[in-house]
Amino acid sequence: HPFVEFAEPNHTRQLMGAPDPYYSQQWSLNNTGQQVNGSSGPAGIDIRWSQAMALFRGRTPVVVAVIDSGIAIDHKDIFDNAWINVRELYGRTGTDDDANGYFDDVFGWDFFAQDTLPLDENGHGTLVASIIAGVPNNGIGGSGICPTAEVMPP
């Protein structure tokens, strides 16, 4: 309208809830002073995850390398956010299609076992990967801090 000098869209924002079974125990995401493993702390000491997710509009995947004990890439809460080396996936078997020095490293490289499956030998890498990229709102486990993260094993 010619009488309107300036206008902005009317955005509606709401807090995102995460109906994952362990979300209530993730005090780092939303600390209400709840007890976790018999301990509690002052409410509000968290990363303000629910407020950030209300504003989050990310669409572009960001690859995060988890240099740890490997990742259980078949873990139900991580699988959808596991990084895949598409050059190797669609390349020729037995060939270093991405020229990184490792053959057929579709899911990364296992530097401990020296093979193409960087599976987690003790669970720590999987825990770290789930903190970063656990799929929120899927009814499994907890929520990762970055919905667009793809976790890459070593």
C-alpha atoms as an extended CHARMM CRD file, in Angstrom:
* protein
*
       154  EXT
         1         1  HSD       CA              0.0000000000        0.0000000000        0.0000000000  PROA      1               0.0000000000
         2         2  PRO       CA              1.4170000000        3.4360000000       -0.8280000000  PROA      2               0.0000000000
         3         3  PHE       CA              0.8110000000        4.7670000000        2.7070000000  PROA      3               0.0000000000
         4         4  VAL       CA              2.9540000000        2.0110000000        4.2590000000  PROA      4               0.0000000000
         5         5  GLU       CA              6.5120000000        3.2030000000        4.6720000000  PROA      5               0.0000000000
         6         6  PHE       CA              7.9790000000       -0.0290000000        6.0720000000  PROA      6               0.0000000000
         7         7  ALA       CA              6.6160000000       -3.4790000000        6.9320000000  PROA      7               0.0000000000
         8         8  GLU       CA              8.0610000000       -6.7430000000        8.2400000000  PROA      8               0.0000000000
         9         9  PRO       CA              6.5260000000      -10.2100000000        8.0790000000  PROA      9               0.0000000000
        10        10  ASN       CA              4.6990000000      -11.3130000000       11.1940000000  PROA      10              0.0000000000
        11        11  HSD       CA              6.7850000000      -14.3290000000       12.2840000000  PROA      11              0.0000000000
        12        12  THR       CA              5.4150000000      -16.8030000000       14.7730000000  PROA      12              0.0000000000
        13        13  ARG       CA              7.9330000000      -18.5930000000       16.9560000000  PROA      13              0.0000000000
        14        14  GLN       CA              7.4070000000      -21.3430000000       19.4350000000  PROA      14              0.0000000000
        15        15  LEU       CA              9.6660000000      -23.4750000000       21.5640000000  PROA      15              0.0000000000
        16        16  MET       CA             10.3950000000      -26.8650000000       20.1030000000  PROA      16              0.0000000000
        17        17  GLY       CA              9.7680000000      -29.7720000000       22.4110000000  PROA      17              0.0000000000
        18        18  ALA       CA             11.6610000000      -32.9960000000       21.9810000000  PROA      18              0.0000000000
        19        19  PRO       CA              9.5710000000      -36.0570000000       22.8010000000  PROA      19              0.0000000000
        20        20  ASP       CA             12.6300000000      -38.2740000000       23.0670000000  PROA      20              0.0000000000
        21        21  PRO       CA             12.7170000000      -40.5680000000       26.1140000000  PROA      21              0.0000000000
        22        22  TYR       CA             15.9850000000      -39.1760000000       27.5170000000  PROA      22              0.0000000000
        23        23  TYR       CA             15.4340000000      -35.5120000000       26.6650000000  PROA      23              0.0000000000
        24        24  SER       CA             14.3350000000      -34.7390000000       30.2190000000  PROA      24              0.0000000000
        25        25  GLN       CA             17.7040000000      -36.0500000000       31.4440000000  PROA      25              0.0000000000
        26        26  GLN       CA             19.6920000000      -33.8220000000       29.0980000000  PROA      26              0.0000000000
        27        27  TRP       CA             20.1510000000      -31.0040000000       31.5800000000  PROA      27              0.0000000000
        28        28  SER       CA             22.6640000000      -29.3600000000       29.2470000000  PROA      28              0.0000000000
        29        29  LEU       CA             19.8390000000      -28.7190000000       26.7530000000  PROA      29              0.0000000000
        30        30  ASN       CA             17.0580000000      -27.7300000000       29.1330000000  PROA      30              0.0000000000
        31        31  ASN       CA             17.9550000000      -27.5580000000       32.8120000000  PROA      31              0.0000000000
        32        32  THR       CA             14.8720000000      -27.1270000000       34.9570000000  PROA      32              0.0000000000
        33        33  GLY       CA             16.6850000000      -28.2790000000       38.0850000000  PROA      33              0.0000000000
        34        34  GLN       CA             15.5710000000      -31.8390000000       37.4080000000  PROA      34              0.0000000000
        35        35  GLN       CA             17.3230000000      -34.7770000000       39.0050000000  PROA      35              0.0000000000
        36        36  VAL       CA             19.5550000000      -36.8310000000       36.7300000000  PROA      36              0.0000000000
        37        37  ASN       CA             21.2230000000      -39.8970000000       38.2090000000  PROA      37              0.0000000000
        38        38  GLY       CA             20.3860000000      -38.6640000000       41.7060000000  PROA      38              0.0000000000
        39        39  SER       CA             21.9060000000      -35.1960000000       41.2640000000  PROA      39              0.0000000000
        40        40  SER       CA             20.4490000000      -31.8440000000       40.3600000000  PROA      40              0.0000000000
        41        41  GLY       CA             21.7520000000      -28.3610000000       39.8650000000  PROA      41              0.0000000000
        42        42  PRO       CA             20.3900000000      -24.8470000000       39.6230000000  PROA      42              0.0000000000
        43        43  ALA       CA             17.7370000000      -24.4130000000       36.9540000000  PROA      43              0.0000000000
        44        44  GLY       CA             18.6020000000      -22.3960000000       33.8680000000  PROA      44              0.0000000000
        45        45  ILE       CA             22.2580000000      -23.4380000000       33.6300000000  PROA      45              0.0000000000
        46        46  ASP       CA             22.1170000000      -24.8930000000       30.1040000000  PROA      46              0.0000000000
        47        47  ILE       CA             22.8590000000      -24.0010000000       26.4880000000  PROA      47              0.0000000000
        48        48  ARG       CA             19.3440000000      -22.6130000000       25.8510000000  PROA      48              0.0000000000
        49        49  TRP       CA             18.7670000000      -25.3070000000       23.2340000000  PROA      49              0.0000000000
        50        50  SER       CA             14.9730000000      -25.0990000000       23.1110000000  PROA      50              0.0000000000
        51        51  GLN       CA             15.1380000000      -21.3210000000       22.5800000000  PROA      51              0.0000000000
        52        52  ALA       CA             17.7790000000      -21.7590000000       19.8670000000  PROA      52              0.0000000000
        53        53  MET       CA             15.6970000000      -24.4050000000       18.0950000000  PROA      53              0.0000000000
        54        54  ALA       CA             12.7230000000      -22.0210000000       18.0550000000  PROA      54              0.0000000000
        55        55  LEU       CA             14.8570000000      -19.6590000000       15.9590000000  PROA      55              0.0000000000
        56        56  PHE       CA             16.8460000000      -22.2540000000       13.9960000000  PROA      56              0.0000000000
        57        57  ARG       CA             16.2260000000      -22.2170000000       10.2580000000  PROA      57              0.0000000000
        58        58  GLY       CA             19.2450000000      -24.2520000000        9.1260000000  PROA      58              0.0000000000
        59        59  ARG       CA             18.9410000000      -26.4370000000        6.0860000000  PROA      59              0.0000000000
        60        60  THR       CA             22.5400000000      -26.8960000000        4.9830000000  PROA      60              0.0000000000
        61        61  PRO       CA             24.2340000000      -29.9980000000        6.3890000000  PROA      61              0.0000000000
        62        62  VAL       CA             27.4210000000      -29.3940000000        8.3350000000  PROA      62              0.0000000000
        63        63  VAL       CA             29.8810000000      -32.2860000000        8.5580000000  PROA      63              0.0000000000
        64        64  VAL       CA             31.4000000000      -32.7940000000       12.0150000000  PROA      64              0.0000000000
        65        65  ALA       CA             34.3000000000      -35.2340000000       12.3120000000  PROA      65              0.0000000000
        66        66  VAL       CA             34.1990000000      -37.1880000000       15.5590000000  PROA      66              0.0000000000
        67        67  ILE       CA             37.7980000000      -38.2070000000       16.2140000000  PROA      67              0.0000000000
        68        68  ASP       CA             37.1770000000      -40.7740000000       18.9110000000  PROA      68              0.0000000000
        69        69  SER       CA             36.6510000000      -44.5150000000       19.2920000000  PROA      69              0.0000000000
        70        70  GLY       CA             34.4840000000      -44.7420000000       16.1690000000  PROA      70              0.0000000000
        71        71  ILE       CA             30.7250000000      -44.3730000000       15.7360000000  PROA      71              0.0000000000
        72        72  ALA       CA             28.0170000000      -47.0090000000       15.7510000000  PROA      72              0.0000000000
        73        73  ILE       CA             26.6620000000      -45.7290000000       12.4440000000  PROA      73              0.0000000000
        74        74  ASP       CA             23.8020000000      -48.2240000000       12.6600000000  PROA      74              0.0000000000
        75        75  HSD       CA             22.6030000000      -46.6380000000       15.9370000000  PROA      75              0.0000000000
        76        76  LYS       CA             18.9360000000      -45.7280000000       15.4900000000  PROA      76              0.0000000000
        77        77  ASP       CA             19.3750000000      -42.2130000000       16.8840000000  PROA      77              0.0000000000
        78        78  ILE       CA             22.4210000000      -41.4220000000       14.7230000000  PROA      78              0.0000000000
        79        79  PHE       CA             21.8340000000      -43.3420000000       11.4790000000  PROA      79              0.0000000000
        80        80  ASP       CA             19.9020000000      -40.5670000000        9.6870000000  PROA      80              0.0000000000
        81        81  ASN       CA             22.6790000000      -38.0660000000       10.4970000000  PROA      81              0.0000000000
        82        82  ALA       CA             25.6660000000      -40.2640000000        9.6850000000  PROA      82              0.0000000000
        83        83  TRP       CA             28.0100000000      -38.8800000000        7.0300000000  PROA      83              0.0000000000
        84        84  ILE       CA             28.4950000000      -40.9700000000        3.8980000000  PROA      84              0.0000000000
        85        85  ASN       CA             31.4050000000      -40.5890000000        1.5030000000  PROA      85              0.0000000000
        86        86  VAL       CA             29.3780000000      -40.4950000000       -1.7210000000  PROA      86              0.0000000000
        87        87  ARG       CA             32.4550000000      -40.6460000000       -3.9560000000  PROA      87              0.0000000000
        88        88  GLU       CA             33.3050000000      -44.0190000000       -2.4630000000  PROA      88              0.0000000000
        89        89  LEU       CA             29.6690000000      -45.1460000000       -2.2070000000  PROA      89              0.0000000000
        90        90  TYR       CA             29.0940000000      -44.6640000000       -5.9390000000  PROA      90              0.0000000000
        91        91  GLY       CA             32.6650000000      -45.4270000000       -6.9430000000  PROA      91              0.0000000000
        92        92  ARG       CA             34.3510000000      -48.6650000000       -7.9240000000  PROA      92              0.0000000000
        93        93  THR       CA             35.0310000000      -51.3100000000       -5.2890000000  PROA      93              0.0000000000
        94        94  GLY       CA             38.7340000000      -51.6220000000       -4.4740000000  PROA      94              0.0000000000
        95        95  THR       CA             39.4970000000      -48.1360000000       -5.8030000000  PROA      95              0.0000000000
        96        96  ASP       CA             40.3690000000      -44.9610000000       -3.9120000000  PROA      96              0.0000000000
        97        97  ASP       CA             37.6620000000      -42.9520000000       -5.6760000000  PROA      97              0.0000000000
        98        98  ASP       CA             38.1570000000      -39.7810000000       -3.6050000000  PROA      98              0.0000000000
        99        99  ALA       CA             41.9880000000      -39.9480000000       -3.7270000000  PROA      99              0.0000000000
       100       100  ASN       CA             42.4110000000      -39.6290000000        0.0500000000  PROA      100             0.0000000000
       101       101  GLY       CA             44.6580000000      -42.6790000000        0.4150000000  PROA      101             0.0000000000
       102       102  TYR       CA             41.9510000000      -45.0440000000        1.7080000000  PROA      102             0.0000000000
       103       103  PHE       CA             40.0350000000      -47.5300000000       -0.4170000000  PROA      103             0.0000000000
       104       104  ASP       CA             36.2550000000      -47.9610000000       -0.0930000000  PROA      104             0.0000000000
       105       105  ASP       CA             35.9720000000      -45.6850000000        2.9710000000  PROA      105             0.0000000000
       106       106  VAL       CA             32.2270000000      -45.1450000000        2.5270000000  PROA      106             0.0000000000
       107       107  PHE       CA             31.6390000000      -44.4650000000        6.2400000000  PROA      107             0.0000000000
       108       108  GLY       CA             35.1390000000      -43.2750000000        7.1200000000  PROA      108             0.0000000000
       109       109  TRP       CA             38.2260000000      -45.2550000000        8.0920000000  PROA      109             0.0000000000
       110       110  ASP       CA             38.9380000000      -47.3210000000       11.1960000000  PROA      110             0.0000000000
       111       111  PHE       CA             42.4860000000      -46.3620000000       12.1380000000  PROA      111             0.0000000000
       112       112  PHE       CA             42.5030000000      -48.8640000000       15.0180000000  PROA      112             0.0000000000
       113       113  ALA       CA             41.5180000000      -51.9510000000       13.0390000000  PROA      113             0.0000000000
       114       114  GLN       CA             42.8020000000      -50.5530000000        9.7100000000  PROA      114             0.0000000000
       115       115  ASP       CA             39.5880000000      -51.3160000000        7.8450000000  PROA      115             0.0000000000
       116       116  THR       CA             36.6070000000      -49.6380000000        6.1860000000  PROA      116             0.0000000000
       117       117  LEU       CA             34.1870000000      -49.9180000000        9.1160000000  PROA      117             0.0000000000
       118       118  PRO       CA             34.9550000000      -47.3330000000       11.8170000000  PROA      118             0.0000000000
       119       119  LEU       CA             32.7420000000      -49.0620000000       14.3590000000  PROA      119             0.0000000000
       120       120  ASP       CA             32.8740000000      -47.9760000000       17.9840000000  PROA      120             0.0000000000
       121       121  GLU       CA             35.0900000000      -50.2040000000       20.1100000000  PROA      121             0.0000000000
       122       122  ASN       CA             33.9820000000      -48.7990000000       23.4860000000  PROA      122             0.0000000000
       123       123  GLY       CA             30.9080000000      -46.5700000000       23.0310000000  PROA      123             0.0000000000
       124       124  HSD       CA             32.4730000000      -43.1870000000       23.7300000000  PROA      124             0.0000000000
       125       125  GLY       CA             32.5300000000      -42.0320000000       20.1000000000  PROA      125             0.0000000000
       126       126  THR       CA             28.8830000000      -42.9930000000       19.7070000000  PROA      126             0.0000000000
       127       127  LEU       CA             28.0030000000      -40.9650000000       22.8080000000  PROA      127             0.0000000000
       128       128  VAL       CA             29.8530000000      -37.9350000000       21.4260000000  PROA      128             0.0000000000
       129       129  ALA       CA             28.1450000000      -38.3650000000       18.0230000000  PROA      129             0.0000000000
       130       130  SER       CA             24.7070000000      -38.5590000000       19.6650000000  PROA      130             0.0000000000
       131       131  ILE       CA             25.3480000000      -35.3500000000       21.6180000000  PROA      131             0.0000000000
       132       132  ILE       CA             26.2010000000      -33.6200000000       18.3460000000  PROA      132             0.0000000000
       133       133  ALA       CA             23.7330000000      -35.1870000000       15.9200000000  PROA      133             0.0000000000
       134       134  GLY       CA             21.1900000000      -37.3590000000       17.7030000000  PROA      134             0.0000000000
       135       135  VAL       CA             17.9800000000      -36.9710000000       15.7130000000  PROA      135             0.0000000000
       136       136  PRO       CA             15.4880000000      -34.8980000000       17.7340000000  PROA      136             0.0000000000
       137       137  ASN       CA             11.7710000000      -35.6570000000       17.9290000000  PROA      137             0.0000000000
       138       138  ASN       CA             12.0680000000      -39.2750000000       16.7980000000  PROA      138             0.0000000000
       139       139  GLY       CA             11.0720000000      -40.9630000000       20.0580000000  PROA      139             0.0000000000
       140       140  ILE       CA             14.5250000000      -42.5700000000       20.4300000000  PROA      140             0.0000000000
       141       141  GLY       CA             17.2140000000      -41.6920000000       22.9710000000  PROA      141             0.0000000000
       142       142  GLY       CA             17.9240000000      -37.9890000000       23.3460000000  PROA      142             0.0000000000
       143       143  SER       CA             18.4150000000      -34.9750000000       21.1070000000  PROA      143             0.0000000000
       144       144  GLY       CA             21.6170000000      -33.7900000000       19.4920000000  PROA      144             0.0000000000
       145       145  ILE       CA             22.5150000000      -30.1140000000       19.5890000000  PROA      145             0.0000000000
       146       146  CYS       CA             22.6500000000      -29.6400000000       15.7850000000  PROA      146             0.0000000000
       147       147  PRO       CA             19.7840000000      -31.0040000000       13.6660000000  PROA      147             0.0000000000
       148       148  THR       CA             21.6980000000      -30.5120000000       10.3970000000  PROA      148             0.0000000000
       149       149  ALA       CA             24.9520000000      -32.1280000000       11.5500000000  PROA      149             0.0000000000
       150       150  GLU       CA             26.3020000000      -35.1640000000        9.7540000000  PROA      150             0.0000000000
       151       151  VAL       CA             28.7730000000      -37.0200000000       11.9630000000  PROA      151             0.0000000000
       152       152  MET       CA             31.8500000000      -38.4350000000       10.2970000000  PROA      152             0.0000000000
       153       153  PRO       CA             33.8320000000      -41.1870000000       12.0030000000  PROA      153             0.0000000000
       154       154  PRO       CA             37.6190000000      -40.9490000000       11.7850000000  PROA      154             0.0000000000
